[in-house]
GROMACS .gro file of C-alpha atoms in nm:
model
  342
    1MET     CA    1 -21.290  -8.236  -9.430
    2TRP     CA    2 -21.077  -8.392  -9.204
    3ILE     CA    3 -20.935  -8.718  -9.155
    4SER     CA    4 -20.966  -8.840  -8.767
    5PRO     CA    5 -20.698  -9.162  -8.590
    6GLU     CA    6 -20.945  -9.463  -8.609
    7TYR     CA    7 -20.705  -9.696  -8.435
    8LYS     CA    8 -20.592  -9.732  -8.113
    9LYS     CA    9 -20.243  -9.584  -8.069
   10LYS     CA   10 -20.158  -9.950  -7.969
   11ARG     CA   11 -20.188 -10.097  -8.306
   12VAL     CA   12 -20.076  -9.814  -8.454
   13GLY     CA   13 -19.733  -9.899  -8.232
   14LYS     CA   14 -19.793 -10.276  -8.396
   15ALA     CA   15 -19.831 -10.141  -8.759
   16GLY     CA   16 -19.561  -9.973  -8.701
   17GLU     CA   17 -19.336 -10.302  -8.591
   18VAL     CA   18 -19.512 -10.430  -8.869
   19LEU     CA   19 -19.347 -10.237  -9.151
   20ILE     CA   20 -19.052 -10.285  -9.026
   21GLY     CA   21 -19.036 -10.649  -9.008
   22GLU     CA   22 -19.035 -10.665  -8.649
   23SER     CA   23 -19.394 -10.806  -8.570
   24PHE     CA   24 -19.674 -11.004  -8.800
   25GLU     CA   25 -19.872 -11.114  -8.499
   26ASN     CA   26 -20.251 -11.086  -8.642
   27LEU     CA   27 -20.175 -10.807  -8.880
   28THR     CA   28 -20.057 -10.848  -9.253
   29ALA     CA   29 -19.842 -10.547  -9.417
   30ASP     CA   30 -20.084 -10.469  -9.659
   31GLU     CA   31 -20.336 -10.356  -9.289
   32ALA     CA   32 -19.995 -10.191  -9.145
   33LEU     CA   33 -19.967  -9.975  -9.460
   34ILE     CA   34 -20.368  -9.917  -9.408
   35ILE     CA   35 -20.383  -9.787  -9.045
   36LEU     CA   36 -20.021  -9.598  -9.103
   37SER     CA   37 -20.204  -9.407  -9.414
   38ASN     CA   38 -20.468  -9.290  -9.173
   39TRP     CA   39 -20.286  -9.250  -8.881
   40ARG     CA   40 -20.068  -8.998  -9.077
   41SER     CA   41 -20.302  -8.872  -9.313
   42SER     CA   42 -20.530  -8.742  -8.904
   43HIS     CA   43 -20.189  -8.480  -8.838
   44ALA     CA   44 -20.314  -8.275  -9.123
   45TYR     CA   45 -20.617  -8.111  -8.879
   46PRO     CA   46 -20.388  -8.100  -8.573
   47LEU     CA   47 -20.100  -7.853  -8.860
   48ASN     CA   48 -20.428  -7.692  -9.005
   49SER     CA   49 -20.492  -7.574  -8.623
   50ILE     CA   50 -20.187  -7.320  -8.591
   51GLN     CA   51 -20.146  -7.256  -8.890
   52ASN     CA   52 -20.296  -6.860  -8.886
   53SER     CA   53 -20.135  -6.803  -8.536
   54LEU     CA   54 -19.797  -6.915  -8.683
   55ARG     CA   55 -19.802  -6.741  -8.990
   56TYR     CA   56 -19.955  -6.432  -8.762
   57LYS     CA   57 -19.645  -6.447  -8.498
   58VAL     CA   58 -19.390  -6.453  -8.775
   59LYS     CA   59 -19.561  -6.158  -8.917
   60GLN     CA   60 -19.497  -5.973  -8.626
   61ILE     CA   61 -19.170  -6.031  -8.536
   62TYR     CA   62 -19.030  -5.930  -8.881
   63LYS     CA   63 -19.289  -5.651  -8.875
   64ALA     CA   64 -19.123  -5.463  -8.529
   65GLU     CA   65 -18.853  -5.527  -8.579
   66GLY     CA   66 -18.871  -5.278  -8.946
   67ILE     CA   67 -18.766  -5.513  -9.205
   68GLU     CA   68 -18.844  -5.657  -9.529
   69GLU     CA   69 -19.069  -5.931  -9.503
   70ASP     CA   70 -18.875  -6.250  -9.636
   71TYR     CA   71 -18.961  -6.559  -9.516
   72LEU     CA   72 -19.051  -6.887  -9.548
   73ILE     CA   73 -19.352  -7.159  -9.423
   74ALA     CA   74 -19.442  -7.490  -9.509
   75GLN     CA   75 -19.591  -7.806  -9.381
   76ARG     CA   76 -19.531  -8.168  -9.520
   77LEU     CA   77 -19.628  -8.505  -9.387
   78LYS     CA   78 -19.425  -8.790  -9.373
   79ARG     CA   79 -19.269  -8.987  -9.619
   80ILE     CA   80 -19.377  -9.382  -9.595
   81SER     CA   81 -19.011  -9.493  -9.608
   82SER     CA   82 -18.838  -9.214  -9.395
   83ILE     CA   83 -19.148  -9.308  -9.123
   84LYS     CA   84 -18.983  -9.673  -9.159
   85ASN     CA   85 -18.560  -9.561  -9.218
   86LYS     CA   86 -18.641  -9.405  -8.853
   87LEU     CA   87 -18.840  -9.681  -8.733
   88LYS     CA   88 -18.602  -9.877  -8.787
   89ARG     CA   89 -18.276  -9.661  -8.611
   90PHE     CA   90 -18.497  -9.636  -8.279
   91PRO     CA   91 -18.737  -9.907  -8.278
   92GLU     CA   92 -18.767  -9.851  -7.891
   93MET     CA   93 -18.950  -9.550  -8.086
   94LYS     CA   94 -19.278  -9.655  -8.151
   95LEU     CA   95 -19.530  -9.551  -8.457
   96HIS     CA   96 -19.729  -9.431  -8.198
   97ARG     CA   97 -19.578  -9.212  -8.049
   98MET     CA   98 -19.291  -9.041  -8.315
   99GLN     CA   99 -19.358  -8.668  -8.284
  100ASP     CA  100 -19.321  -8.547  -8.651
  101ILE     CA  101 -19.488  -8.714  -8.854
  102GLY     CA  102 -19.668  -8.333  -8.905
  103GLY     CA  103 -19.415  -8.088  -8.923
  104TRP     CA  104 -19.430  -7.686  -9.005
  105ARG     CA  105 -19.054  -7.572  -9.133
  106ALA     CA  106 -19.058  -7.168  -9.073
  107ILE     CA  107 -18.725  -7.032  -9.224
  108LEU     CA  108 -18.645  -6.682  -9.077
  109LEU     CA  109 -18.367  -6.452  -9.188
  110ASP     CA  110 -18.094  -6.567  -8.874
  111ASN     CA  111 -18.102  -6.625  -8.520
  112LYS     CA  112 -18.181  -6.360  -8.408
  113LEU     CA  113 -18.536  -6.355  -8.531
  114ILE     CA  114 -18.546  -6.737  -8.527
  115TYR     CA  115 -18.456  -6.760  -8.094
  116GLN     CA  116 -18.738  -6.444  -8.093
  117LEU     CA  117 -18.989  -6.651  -8.259
  118LYS     CA  118 -18.898  -6.905  -8.058
  119ASP     CA  119 -18.982  -6.757  -7.733
  120GLU     CA  120 -19.324  -6.632  -7.887
  121ILE     CA  121 -19.468  -7.026  -7.966
  122VAL     CA  122 -19.331  -7.131  -7.623
  123ASN     CA  123 -19.500  -6.905  -7.471
  124LYS     CA  124 -19.872  -6.938  -7.717
  125LYS     CA  125 -20.100  -7.177  -7.499
  126ASN     CA  126 -20.254  -7.272  -7.825
  127PHE     CA  127 -19.962  -7.420  -7.913
  128ASN     CA  128 -19.873  -7.625  -7.548
  129ILE     CA  129 -19.524  -7.663  -7.676
  130ILE     CA  130 -19.408  -7.987  -7.478
  131LYS     CA  131 -19.062  -8.063  -7.536
  132GLU     CA  132 -18.763  -7.827  -7.743
  133TYR     CA  133 -18.514  -7.909  -7.861
  134ASP     CA  134 -18.203  -7.604  -7.950
  135TYR     CA  135 -17.967  -7.777  -8.195
  136ILE     CA  136 -17.820  -7.381  -8.268
  137LYS     CA  137 -17.702  -7.443  -7.936
  138LYS     CA  138 -17.614  -7.765  -8.000
  139PRO     CA  139 -17.562  -7.893  -8.295
  140LYS     CA  140 -17.585  -8.239  -8.370
  141ASP     CA  141 -17.307  -8.429  -8.475
  142THR     CA  142 -17.399  -8.376  -8.887
  143GLY     CA  143 -17.370  -8.018  -8.806
  144TYR     CA  144 -17.713  -7.908  -8.849
  145LYS     CA  145 -17.889  -7.642  -8.650
  146GLY     CA  146 -18.214  -7.584  -8.587
  147ILE     CA  147 -18.440  -7.535  -8.332
  148HIS     CA  148 -18.723  -7.824  -8.320
  149LEU     CA  149 -19.098  -7.754  -8.128
  150ILE     CA  150 -19.286  -8.053  -8.011
  151SER     CA  151 -19.698  -7.938  -8.057
  152GLU     CA  152 -19.922  -8.154  -7.825
  153TYR     CA  153 -20.326  -8.049  -7.981
  154CYS     CA  154 -20.509  -7.990  -7.678
  155GLY     CA  155 -20.866  -7.847  -7.905
  156ARG     CA  156 -21.201  -7.853  -7.922
  157LYS     CA  157 -21.186  -8.209  -8.165
  158GLU     CA  158 -21.123  -8.446  -7.869
  159SER     CA  159 -21.064  -8.699  -8.136
  160PHE     CA  160 -20.732  -8.521  -8.264
  161GLU     CA  161 -20.630  -8.509  -7.884
  162GLY     CA  162 -20.241  -8.552  -7.800
  163LEU     CA  163 -20.119  -8.596  -8.193
  164LYS     CA  164 -19.814  -8.452  -8.229
  165ILE     CA  165 -19.631  -8.191  -8.472
  166GLU     CA  166 -19.320  -8.152  -8.452
  167ILE     CA  167 -19.225  -7.713  -8.556
  168GLN     CA  168 -18.874  -7.638  -8.739
  169LEU     CA  169 -18.746  -7.330  -8.662
  170ARG     CA  170 -18.390  -7.250  -8.917
  171SER     CA  171 -18.221  -6.973  -9.050
  172LYS     CA  172 -18.130  -6.921  -9.368
  173LEU     CA  173 -17.800  -7.026  -9.423
  174GLN     CA  174 -17.943  -7.346  -9.225
  175HIS     CA  175 -18.203  -7.441  -9.442
  176TYR     CA  176 -17.922  -7.384  -9.762
  177TRP     CA  177 -17.720  -7.635  -9.572
  178ALA     CA  178 -17.976  -7.858  -9.466
  179THR     CA  179 -18.107  -7.861  -9.831
  180GLY     CA  180 -17.778  -7.981  -9.964
  181VAL     CA  181 -17.730  -8.227  -9.719
  182GLU     CA  182 -18.076  -8.352  -9.798
  183ILE     CA  183 -17.938  -8.344 -10.212
  184ILE     CA  184 -17.608  -8.485 -10.185
  185GLY     CA  185 -17.779  -8.765 -10.021
  186THR     CA  186 -18.092  -8.875 -10.248
  187PHE     CA  187 -17.866  -8.881 -10.495
  188THR     CA  188 -17.603  -9.081 -10.386
  189ASN     CA  189 -17.798  -9.328 -10.184
  190GLN     CA  190 -17.682  -9.200  -9.836
  191GLN     CA  191 -17.857  -9.111  -9.487
  192LEU     CA  192 -17.641  -8.873  -9.452
  193LYS     CA  193 -17.935  -8.666  -9.274
  194ALA     CA  194 -17.894  -8.916  -9.016
  195GLY     CA  195 -17.518  -8.894  -8.961
  196ILE     CA  196 -17.516  -9.256  -9.131
  197GLY     CA  197 -17.286  -9.230  -9.497
  198GLU     CA  198 -16.954  -9.162  -9.640
  199GLN     CA  199 -16.705  -9.067  -9.354
  200LYS     CA  200 -16.578  -8.755  -9.636
  201TRP     CA  201 -16.893  -8.665  -9.737
  202LEU     CA  202 -16.991  -8.655  -9.385
  203LEU     CA  203 -16.772  -8.452  -9.245
  204PHE     CA  204 -16.763  -8.201  -9.546
  205PHE     CA  205 -17.106  -8.105  -9.447
  206GLN     CA  206 -16.943  -8.093  -9.110
  207LEU     CA  207 -16.706  -7.854  -9.196
  208VAL     CA  208 -16.925  -7.687  -9.376
  209SER     CA  209 -17.210  -7.607  -9.085
  210SER     CA  210 -16.904  -7.496  -8.893
  211LEU     CA  211 -16.808  -7.201  -9.132
  212ILE     CA  212 -17.173  -7.095  -9.191
  213SER     CA  213 -17.187  -7.063  -8.769
  214ASN     CA  214 -16.821  -6.825  -8.825
  215LEU     CA  215 -17.067  -6.651  -9.069
  216GLU     CA  216 -17.374  -6.605  -8.824
  217SER     CA  217 -17.127  -6.489  -8.524
  218ASN     CA  218 -16.967  -6.227  -8.800
  219GLU     CA  219 -16.662  -6.439  -8.700
  220PRO     CA  220 -16.380  -6.479  -8.911
  221ILE     CA  221 -16.395  -6.805  -9.181
  222ASN     CA  222 -16.147  -7.061  -9.050
  223ALA     CA  223 -15.862  -7.050  -9.271
  224GLU     CA  224 -15.791  -7.436  -9.139
  225LYS     CA  225 -16.130  -7.596  -9.225
  226ALA     CA  226 -16.201  -7.414  -9.577
  227ARG     CA  227 -15.846  -7.562  -9.649
  228ASN     CA  228 -15.969  -7.860  -9.548
  229LEU     CA  229 -16.311  -7.801  -9.726
  230LYS     CA  230 -16.157  -7.772  -9.996
  231GLN     CA  231 -16.003  -8.062 -10.064
  232LEU     CA  232 -16.320  -8.283  -9.975
  233ASP     CA  233 -16.493  -8.124 -10.239
  234GLU     CA  234 -16.121  -8.177 -10.482
  235GLU     CA  235 -16.202  -8.481 -10.358
  236LEU     CA  236 -16.546  -8.570 -10.382
  237LYS     CA  237 -16.664  -8.346 -10.642
  238VAL     CA  238 -16.912  -8.146 -10.438
  239LEU     CA  239 -16.960  -7.885 -10.704
  240GLU     CA  240 -16.935  -8.032 -11.003
  241LYS     CA  241 -17.236  -8.285 -10.868
  242LEU     CA  242 -17.451  -8.012 -10.740
  243THR     CA  243 -17.433  -7.850 -11.058
  244THR     CA  244 -17.511  -8.134 -11.240
  245TYR     CA  245 -17.830  -8.274 -11.026
  246THR     CA  246 -18.089  -8.052 -11.251
  247VAL     CA  247 -18.375  -8.106 -11.177
  248PHE     CA  248 -18.682  -8.044 -11.471
  249ALA     CA  249 -18.991  -8.013 -11.245
  250ASN     CA  250 -19.298  -8.065 -11.465
  251PHE     CA  251 -19.653  -7.894 -11.357
  252THR     CA  252 -19.939  -7.676 -11.549
  253GLU     CA  253 -19.940  -7.306 -11.590
  254GLN     CA  254 -20.208  -7.322 -11.367
  255ILE     CA  255 -20.040  -7.513 -11.023
  256GLU     CA  256 -19.801  -7.205 -11.080
  257LYS     CA  257 -20.036  -6.946 -10.948
  258THR     CA  258 -20.210  -7.152 -10.695
  259LYS     CA  259 -20.160  -7.271 -10.345
  260GLY     CA  260 -20.258  -7.542 -10.140
  261ARG     CA  261 -20.125  -7.906 -10.110
  262PHE     CA  262 -19.891  -8.021 -10.351
  263LEU     CA  263 -19.764  -8.406 -10.368
  264LEU     CA  264 -19.396  -8.366 -10.557
  265MET     CA  265 -19.269  -8.703 -10.694
  266LEU     CA  266 -18.901  -8.693 -10.755
  267ASP     CA  267 -18.746  -8.909 -10.994
  268ILE     CA  268 -18.402  -8.925 -10.937
  269ASP     CA  269 -18.260  -9.148 -11.213
  270ASN     CA  270 -18.466  -8.927 -11.474
  271ARG     CA  271 -18.439  -8.679 -11.241
  272THR     CA  272 -18.760  -8.476 -11.237
  273VAL     CA  273 -19.018  -8.356 -11.054
  274ASN     CA  274 -19.422  -8.389 -11.092
  275ILE     CA  275 -19.623  -8.179 -10.873
  276GLU     CA  276 -20.000  -8.202 -10.874
  277ASN     CA  277 -20.232  -7.956 -10.660
  278PHE     CA  278 -20.535  -8.038 -10.433
  279ASN     CA  279 -20.749  -7.745 -10.276
  280ASN     CA  280 -20.809  -7.757  -9.922
  281ASN     CA  281 -21.074  -7.932  -9.965
  282GLN     CA  282 -20.967  -8.223 -10.141
  283LEU     CA  283 -20.770  -8.426  -9.797
  284SER     CA  284 -20.906  -8.743  -9.832
  285GLU     CA  285 -20.820  -8.731 -10.287
  286ALA     CA  286 -20.459  -8.597 -10.171
  287THR     CA  287 -20.319  -8.840  -9.881
  288GLU     CA  288 -20.498  -9.170 -10.126
  289LYS     CA  289 -20.307  -9.030 -10.363
  290TYR     CA  290 -19.962  -9.049 -10.193
  291MET     CA  291 -20.049  -9.348 -10.064
  292GLU     CA  292 -20.068  -9.520 -10.392
  293LEU     CA  293 -19.803  -9.366 -10.534
  294GLU     CA  294 -19.515  -9.459 -10.256
  295GLN     CA  295 -19.666  -9.789 -10.266
  296LYS     CA  296 -19.678  -9.793 -10.702
  297HIS     CA  297 -19.274  -9.710 -10.643
  298GLN     CA  298 -19.154  -9.829 -10.338
  299LYS     CA  299 -18.913  -9.991 -10.544
  300GLU     CA  300 -18.801  -9.744 -10.748
  301ASN     CA  301 -18.522  -9.471 -10.680
  302ILE     CA  302 -18.817  -9.242 -10.667
  303ASP     CA  303 -18.950  -8.986 -10.259
  304ILE     CA  304 -19.293  -8.811 -10.246
  305VAL     CA  305 -19.340  -8.625 -10.037
  306LEU     CA  306 -19.717  -8.386  -9.975
  307VAL     CA  307 -19.651  -8.069  -9.890
  308GLU     CA  308 -19.851  -7.731  -9.837
  309ALA     CA  309 -19.751  -7.407  -9.857
  310LYS     CA  310 -19.860  -7.025 -10.054
  311SER     CA  311 -19.709  -7.092 -10.381
  312ILE     CA  312 -19.550  -7.256 -10.630
  313GLN     CA  313 -19.236  -7.057 -10.534
  314ASP     CA  314 -19.267  -7.054 -10.204
  315LEU     CA  315 -19.297  -7.492 -10.249
  316LYS     CA  316 -18.928  -7.442 -10.462
  317LYS     CA  317 -18.811  -7.211 -10.150
  318GLY     CA  318 -18.869  -7.473  -9.831
  319TYR     CA  319 -18.845  -7.793 -10.047
  320PRO     CA  320 -18.494  -7.646 -10.285
  321ASN     CA  321 -18.405  -8.064 -10.220
  322TYR     CA  322 -18.725  -8.179 -10.428
  323PHE     CA  323 -18.568  -7.927 -10.704
  324ALA     CA  324 -18.171  -8.023 -10.676
  325ASP     CA  325 -18.134  -7.677 -10.629
  326SER     CA  326 -17.842  -7.585 -10.435
  327THR     CA  327 -17.746  -7.281 -10.581
  328SER     CA  328 -17.767  -7.075 -10.268
  329LEU     CA  329 -17.550  -7.280 -10.103
  330MET     CA  330 -17.306  -7.332 -10.351
  331GLU     CA  331 -17.221  -6.913 -10.340
  332TYR     CA  332 -17.112  -6.941  -9.940
  333LEU     CA  333 -16.946  -7.314 -10.108
  334LEU     CA  334 -16.758  -7.104 -10.344
  335LEU     CA  335 -16.684  -6.824 -10.045
  336PHE     CA  336 -16.497  -7.036  -9.825
  337ILE     CA  337 -16.312  -7.231 -10.093
  338GLY     CA  338 -16.229  -6.936 -10.271
  339LYS     CA  339 -16.290  -6.986 -10.627
  340GLU     CA  340 -16.508  -6.764 -10.851
  341LYS     CA  341 -16.847  -6.799 -10.919
  342THR     CA  342 -16.864  -6.905 -11.338
   0.00000   0.00000   0.00000
């Protein structure tokens, strides 16, 4: 069922260099893709190994606080295009040292719960957290906020020893912001998430992030920043764009009622997303199809990703950018710039 690493780390690192055109020594591009596919797929088991503990910790926190279980947990294997872009930005990183090929995302109500969960994870030995990045206390230049924890596998299966998984912790508001960044980045062909793109767009989301901080800290909305945001919205027509980026999802009624792995294919030009479901025993089939579609559509304006969620509803909430669903963010944008909802 589980796919183990078949190549030495040095070979994996070399494959990464080939994929970004840095080295072609004794390795073809096709061979490099085969190595990458195996390396990526081998992160599925370490992802799964911490699943129950992560879900249990979140449930316990909500129970202790006596609040309704309003949270979301989902996982994904990183897209080849994202892996390549990251290696190009940070060539010294090397593919075998990349820490977020497999990733969990936990979206909780607020920062108080985020820090509670962070402490629980860090203090639990089976998570084996080796690095912490607190982007709430020190946001990225883009305005991104969240906590990233790097977990290194140290379980019973020796073949997975040392593989790293990233656990992202975000509040709901931070998730709405990140969703907006990804949607605009996708449809305007900019890497806004990485801080690459038109300056006005980058500034727009920096301002939104700052105003969200006002809300999360129970502070008054900064009037000057709200005015600047309104001006940028008028110039960039942000609300108008978010409204028109409607994506139509294609999936069967059967998938709507199921859980497991979902292969999402977002056709940006046609604004459709196709969803294919695989059960937990079909990892090989899912990862093979993932690679096949990425290769087939690599020159087209199409995003493909393999994720896992408990339901279609959780899938839409965890990865709303694939459905271009910015409804929640738009409500806050309207609040910030003083427009009435239409």
